[in-house]
XYZ file of C-alpha atoms in Angstrom:
400
model
C 0.000 0.000 0.000
C 1.378 3.395 -0.997
C 1.334 6.090 1.672
C 1.568 9.788 1.024
C 3.240 12.045 3.571
C 5.417 11.041 6.453
C 4.914 10.487 10.156
C 7.241 11.786 12.829
C 5.378 9.878 15.565
C 6.098 6.167 16.013
C 4.453 4.628 19.067
C 4.438 0.933 18.176
C 0.669 0.892 18.731
C -2.067 0.761 16.147
C -3.664 4.201 15.711
C -7.129 4.695 17.180
C -9.818 4.847 14.500
C -12.203 7.786 14.799
C -15.468 8.916 13.177
C -15.995 12.540 12.167
C -18.471 13.134 15.001
C -15.762 12.245 17.520
C -13.225 14.816 16.326
C -12.300 17.660 18.683
C -10.387 20.865 17.870
C -6.614 20.544 17.897
C -3.974 18.057 16.831
C -4.804 14.349 16.655
C -2.835 11.171 15.959
C -6.012 9.171 15.359
C -6.880 7.399 12.121
C -9.694 8.680 9.929
C -11.386 6.654 7.200
C -13.377 8.517 4.552
C -14.411 8.880 0.956
C -13.150 11.980 -0.867
C -16.342 13.189 -2.541
C -14.803 16.199 -4.260
C -11.883 18.620 -4.086
C -11.161 22.032 -5.629
C -8.667 24.879 -5.550
C -9.066 27.615 -2.945
C -7.952 31.024 -4.176
C -7.749 34.511 -2.742
C -9.875 36.417 -5.248
C -9.825 39.642 -3.212
C -6.647 40.679 -5.022
C -8.322 40.413 -8.414
C -7.205 38.476 -11.462
C -7.090 34.719 -11.126
C -6.376 34.957 -7.391
C -3.505 33.542 -5.354
C -3.593 29.775 -4.815
C -4.215 29.081 -1.122
C -4.541 25.309 -1.205
C -6.982 22.476 -1.855
C -10.387 22.245 -0.211
C -12.000 18.831 0.120
C -15.461 17.455 0.795
C -15.203 14.213 2.802
C -17.740 11.656 4.067
C -17.229 8.904 6.644
C -18.962 5.540 7.128
C -21.693 7.134 9.262
C -22.610 9.507 6.441
C -21.198 12.584 8.215
C -19.711 15.166 5.844
C -16.764 17.402 6.735
C -14.561 19.849 4.931
C -10.854 19.190 4.531
C -8.001 21.511 3.685
C -4.483 21.041 2.316
C -2.356 24.194 2.296
C -0.590 25.350 -0.873
C 2.800 24.215 0.482
C 1.542 20.619 0.772
C -0.950 20.533 -2.098
C 1.440 19.165 -4.716
C 2.340 16.237 -2.445
C -1.242 15.039 -2.245
C -2.993 16.363 -5.370
C -1.790 13.655 -7.758
C -3.014 10.934 -5.380
C -6.507 12.353 -4.844
C -9.321 10.840 -6.902
C -12.934 12.027 -6.485
C -14.962 9.136 -5.102
C -11.951 7.184 -3.791
C -11.586 6.156 -0.127
C -8.587 6.854 2.100
C -7.194 6.666 5.601
C -5.569 9.709 7.164
C -3.369 9.592 10.244
C -2.150 12.703 12.054
C -4.152 15.827 11.322
C -5.216 19.108 12.869
C -8.881 20.033 13.382
C -9.641 23.734 13.084
C -12.859 25.764 13.232
C -14.514 25.964 9.827
C -14.796 29.326 8.121
C -18.170 31.012 8.531
C -18.548 32.143 4.926
C -19.324 29.806 2.034
C -19.401 26.645 4.139
C -20.187 23.432 2.269
C -20.790 21.104 5.260
C -22.745 21.236 8.505
C -19.805 20.239 10.705
C -18.156 23.146 12.509
C -14.635 21.741 12.136
C -12.287 21.359 9.172
C -9.720 18.567 8.856
C -6.395 20.210 8.012
C -3.434 18.185 6.768
C -0.269 18.757 8.814
C 3.451 18.183 8.231
C 3.307 14.612 9.521
C -0.031 13.597 7.985
C -0.098 10.170 6.301
C -2.692 9.581 3.567
C -3.213 6.039 2.239
C -5.707 4.522 -0.220
C -8.177 2.430 1.745
C -8.130 -1.236 0.734
C -4.876 -0.856 -1.210
C -3.928 1.006 -4.343
C -7.010 -0.339 -6.168
C -9.315 1.333 -3.611
C -11.389 -1.848 -3.362
C -13.078 -0.914 -0.050
C -15.289 1.889 -1.418
C -18.550 0.051 -0.794
C -18.667 0.764 2.948
C -19.034 4.536 2.442
C -22.068 6.506 1.251
C -21.443 7.843 -2.239
C -22.465 11.412 -1.448
C -24.720 13.603 0.648
C -26.551 16.706 -0.497
C -28.098 19.720 1.239
C -31.015 21.174 -0.717
C -32.636 24.557 -0.398
C -35.861 25.642 -2.041
C -36.704 29.093 -3.396
C -37.841 30.605 -0.082
C -34.732 29.403 1.741
C -32.416 30.757 -0.943
C -34.321 34.066 -0.864
C -33.877 34.330 2.910
C -30.111 33.885 2.575
C -29.429 36.348 -0.243
C -26.173 38.222 0.299
C -25.362 36.572 3.640
C -22.371 34.596 2.268
C -23.113 31.800 4.715
C -23.578 28.104 3.969
C -23.711 26.988 0.340
C -26.576 24.654 -0.512
C -27.621 22.550 -3.492
C -30.446 23.081 -5.981
C -32.294 20.725 -8.331
C -34.971 21.601 -10.846
C -36.036 21.525 -14.477
C -34.582 23.903 -17.032
C -36.727 26.463 -18.838
C -34.093 28.300 -20.859
C -30.405 27.780 -21.575
C -28.663 30.985 -22.665
C -32.066 32.393 -23.608
C -33.063 29.365 -25.714
C -36.125 27.259 -24.942
C -35.697 23.512 -24.609
C -38.526 22.603 -27.019
C -35.910 22.987 -29.747
C -32.550 21.750 -28.510
C -30.490 24.819 -27.479
C -27.324 25.343 -29.477
C -24.347 26.036 -27.232
C -21.229 27.462 -28.817
C -18.017 26.732 -26.945
C -16.370 29.933 -28.186
C -19.303 31.996 -26.882
C -19.110 30.239 -23.518
C -15.403 31.021 -23.243
C -15.856 34.674 -24.230
C -18.791 35.209 -21.820
C -17.200 33.150 -18.999
C -20.584 31.719 -18.029
C -23.776 29.923 -19.029
C -27.166 31.233 -17.895
C -29.883 28.706 -17.076
C -33.438 29.566 -16.046
C -34.264 26.839 -13.533
C -37.671 26.020 -12.071
C -37.937 24.108 -8.791
C -40.746 22.002 -7.327
C -42.099 24.901 -5.301
C -42.787 26.928 -8.422
C -40.678 30.051 -9.040
C -38.119 30.242 -11.817
C -34.627 31.355 -10.857
C -31.679 32.505 -12.904
C -28.722 30.187 -12.361
C -25.313 31.432 -13.506
C -22.714 28.724 -14.131
C -19.124 29.971 -14.105
C -15.728 28.530 -15.042
C -15.466 24.804 -14.229
C -19.226 24.463 -13.642
C -19.953 26.068 -17.026
C -17.506 23.733 -18.764
C -18.964 20.687 -16.998
C -22.495 21.712 -17.984
C -21.414 22.360 -21.587
C -19.685 18.989 -21.917
C -22.590 17.031 -20.434
C -25.323 18.963 -22.248
C -23.739 18.805 -25.701
C -22.811 15.122 -25.380
C -26.322 14.038 -24.335
C -28.230 12.092 -26.972
C -31.536 13.683 -25.951
C -32.113 17.235 -24.737
C -31.589 17.213 -20.941
C -34.311 18.842 -18.858
C -33.277 18.204 -15.228
C -30.307 19.972 -13.675
C -28.748 19.776 -10.237
C -25.919 22.057 -9.088
C -24.223 21.817 -5.706
C -23.080 24.646 -3.409
C -24.659 27.667 -5.123
C -24.549 31.223 -3.822
C -27.872 33.180 -3.711
C -27.781 36.785 -4.931
C -30.210 39.583 -5.784
C -29.951 40.688 -9.410
C -32.403 43.222 -10.804
C -34.772 42.655 -7.891
C -34.993 38.904 -8.517
C -33.308 35.947 -6.859
C -30.360 34.552 -8.821
C -28.050 31.665 -7.999
C -24.370 31.538 -8.853
C -22.055 28.546 -8.989
C -18.887 28.517 -6.895
C -15.484 26.823 -7.171
C -16.896 23.944 -5.127
C -19.920 23.423 -7.395
C -20.625 20.195 -9.257
C -23.111 19.712 -12.090
C -25.457 16.751 -12.626
C -27.926 16.217 -15.478
C -30.813 13.794 -16.047
C -29.706 10.265 -15.087
C -26.325 11.137 -13.558
C -27.385 10.323 -9.987
C -30.384 9.058 -8.035
C -31.512 12.602 -7.126
C -31.924 13.680 -10.751
C -33.607 10.377 -11.617
C -36.150 10.959 -8.850
C -36.786 14.477 -10.135
C -37.448 13.112 -13.634
C -40.036 10.765 -12.131
C -41.623 13.710 -10.293
C -41.846 15.674 -13.545
C -43.579 12.764 -15.242
C -46.089 12.489 -12.384
C -46.789 16.254 -12.205
C -46.917 17.564 -15.785
C -49.203 20.536 -15.003
C -47.182 21.734 -12.007
C -44.022 21.449 -14.050
C -45.433 23.871 -16.641
C -45.951 26.755 -14.208
C -43.752 29.745 -14.959
C -43.050 32.925 -13.000
C -42.907 35.391 -15.886
C -41.114 38.036 -13.812
C -38.011 35.877 -13.575
C -37.824 34.554 -17.133
C -35.872 36.590 -19.646
C -36.088 35.097 -23.101
C -34.085 36.992 -25.706
C -36.402 37.922 -28.586
C -35.840 39.843 -31.842
C -37.904 43.055 -32.075
C -37.931 46.174 -34.223
C -36.961 49.573 -32.818
C -40.636 50.533 -32.719
C -41.615 47.411 -30.797
C -38.852 47.946 -28.248
C -39.906 51.587 -27.817
C -43.529 50.566 -27.269
C -42.535 47.944 -24.701
C -40.387 50.402 -22.713
C -43.330 52.824 -22.462
C -45.587 50.193 -20.889
C -46.283 50.638 -17.178
C -45.786 46.926 -16.526
C -42.468 46.734 -18.417
C -39.857 44.502 -16.786
C -36.078 44.350 -17.148
C -35.820 42.349 -20.381
C -33.289 41.478 -23.091
C -33.986 41.834 -26.826
C -32.201 41.364 -30.121
C -32.518 44.303 -32.511
C -31.190 44.345 -36.084
C -30.427 47.944 -37.074
C -27.990 49.997 -39.136
C -25.568 52.378 -37.394
C -26.181 55.874 -38.682
C -23.731 57.925 -36.599
C -21.783 58.170 -33.360
C -23.317 60.967 -31.284
C -20.577 63.506 -30.633
C -22.098 65.550 -27.801
C -20.484 63.273 -25.234
C -17.280 61.314 -24.736
C -17.304 57.860 -26.353
C -15.293 56.221 -23.600
C -14.665 56.598 -19.895
C -11.719 55.791 -17.665
C -12.748 53.066 -15.251
C -11.250 51.016 -12.480
C -10.603 47.496 -13.704
C -12.008 46.117 -10.466
C -15.041 48.250 -9.542
C -15.806 49.719 -13.021
C -16.508 53.159 -11.490
C -15.575 56.236 -13.448
C -12.170 57.545 -12.462
C -11.496 61.110 -11.350
C -9.391 63.687 -13.146
C -5.794 63.907 -11.940
C -3.040 66.418 -12.691
C -2.234 64.933 -16.083
C -4.670 62.078 -16.695
C -8.006 60.521 -15.857
C -7.199 57.361 -13.919
C -8.399 55.306 -10.962
C -6.449 55.736 -7.743
C -5.579 52.005 -7.840
C -5.601 51.016 -11.500
C -6.750 52.361 -14.874
C -8.767 50.835 -17.657
C -10.477 52.397 -20.671
C -14.058 51.240 -21.209
C -16.581 52.007 -23.939
C -19.367 54.470 -23.209
C -20.711 55.337 -26.657
C -24.054 56.741 -27.799
C -24.833 55.635 -31.351
C -27.658 56.554 -33.699
C -29.299 53.562 -35.436
C -32.240 52.965 -37.766
C -34.216 50.084 -39.243
C -36.851 50.006 -41.968
C -39.311 52.186 -40.062
C -37.754 53.911 -37.050
C -34.650 55.600 -35.668
C -33.238 55.532 -32.135
C -30.144 56.108 -30.046
C -28.458 53.191 -28.255
C -25.763 53.359 -25.571
C -22.882 50.890 -25.752
C -21.169 50.000 -22.496
C -18.053 47.953 -21.797
C -17.794 44.665 -23.710
C -20.606 45.588 -26.111
C -18.351 48.242 -27.639
C -15.479 45.784 -27.953
C -17.716 43.252 -29.712
C -18.951 45.899 -32.150
C -15.579 47.419 -33.091
C -13.415 44.346 -32.671
C -10.909 46.407 -30.682
C -10.569 47.217 -26.973
C -11.327 50.804 -26.017
C -7.774 51.360 -24.721
C -6.336 50.676 -28.190
C -8.657 53.155 -29.900
C -8.028 55.778 -27.209
C -4.257 55.520 -27.747
C -4.615 55.808 -31.525
C -7.020 58.740 -31.169
C -4.625 60.766 -29.028
C -1.667 59.861 -31.254
C -3.549 61.392 -34.165
C -4.867 64.356 -32.111
C -2.019 65.210 -29.725
C -3.147 68.818 -29.451
C -6.483 67.807 -27.836
C -6.989 67.324 -24.120
C -8.146 64.218 -22.300
C -11.773 65.333 -22.331
C -12.152 64.979 -26.118
C-alpha cells in the first residue's frame, strides 16, 4: 500500500480509528477513514485576477454519512494532489482540526480537517481502492426558493439546488439549445433559467469549471436534458430577482447522472401541469424586435427588465459626449481627473461608453454601448482606440 506524507510519531501501537463526530479541535494522531467526494482549488480572489492559490479544499464523508470539509495548504498541495481521486476512499493519520470558516461553508460540521506536516494519507483497501462500498457515495443539502431568498447576500452556507430547465442561454428547450463553446469562453458563463418544485423560476449562472462541466454534459447528451442539479450555489439579488451563482466547489449533474436527478425526472412525469408553471417576472427570453416594438414595450407601465435582439444599421456616433470613460478594472466606477490624466487611484482601464444613432426600416433611435458591447462591435478594446485617437490628435486634451 502506498502512503503519502510522512509520520514523525512512532508509538508501536495501532492508531485509534475515529469517526468525524468524535473529532475535537486541535492536533490528533487518530486514524480517519473517509471517501473523498470532491476537491477544488481555494484562491484569494480579493486581489483580483485569477487569485492567489491558497490550497486544496476537500469534501469528505465517513462511514456514518457525516460530511466534513478538509483543507491542504498550498505548500503541501502538490504532495497530495496527484493521489486524490474524487470518489476514492482513504485513511488519514495525524491531522489538525480547526474551526470551519463562517462564509461559504459546504458542510454542517463546525470543524475542518487540516493536513499537517506529519499527515499520512493512504488509499483504503490498497492502491485499487477496493473498499469503497462501505461509504455513502455522497450527501446533499437542498434549499428551495424561499430558503435561498432568505439567505441572499449573507455569504453563509452553500446549498444545493435541483430543478427543471426552462431556458439555456435564452433558448427554450422545445428545440434543442445550441451552445457554442467559443461563446461560452468569451462570456465566462452559461445562464440557465431553472424552475424548482415549489414553483418560481430562478436565474442560475454557471461559471468557469461548472460552465464547462455543464457544456460537456449537455452537448454530449443524446436527448435534450431537462433536469439539472448544481451543488453549493450562492444566492444573490440581481435586478430585484433571486439569482443563484455557482462557486469553485460546485458540481453539475444532469438527467440520469445520480439518483436525485432520476427521482426528479419521475416527479416531472407524475406532475406535468405543475411542471409547466412559470413565474414570468423571472424569465428573460431573448427575442428579436424592431426599434418601434422595443420603444412601445419600454413605455408600458408593466415593463420589466428584459433582453432583446434588434437588427439595425448604425447611422452615426453621437458627438455631444465622450465615447469612452476611464474606469477602475475592479469596480468599473468612473475615475477622477488627476493632474495629467483621468485614472483610478488604484488602476486604470479604458471602457466604452458610446451613444450611437441607429435605424431600421421604419424607425430611428439612439443606443448606448457600455463595456464589452463596444469591444464586440468594433473588434478592438477601447484602450487601443483611445491611444490611436490621441496619437492622431495630440493637441487635444483628455476630455475629447
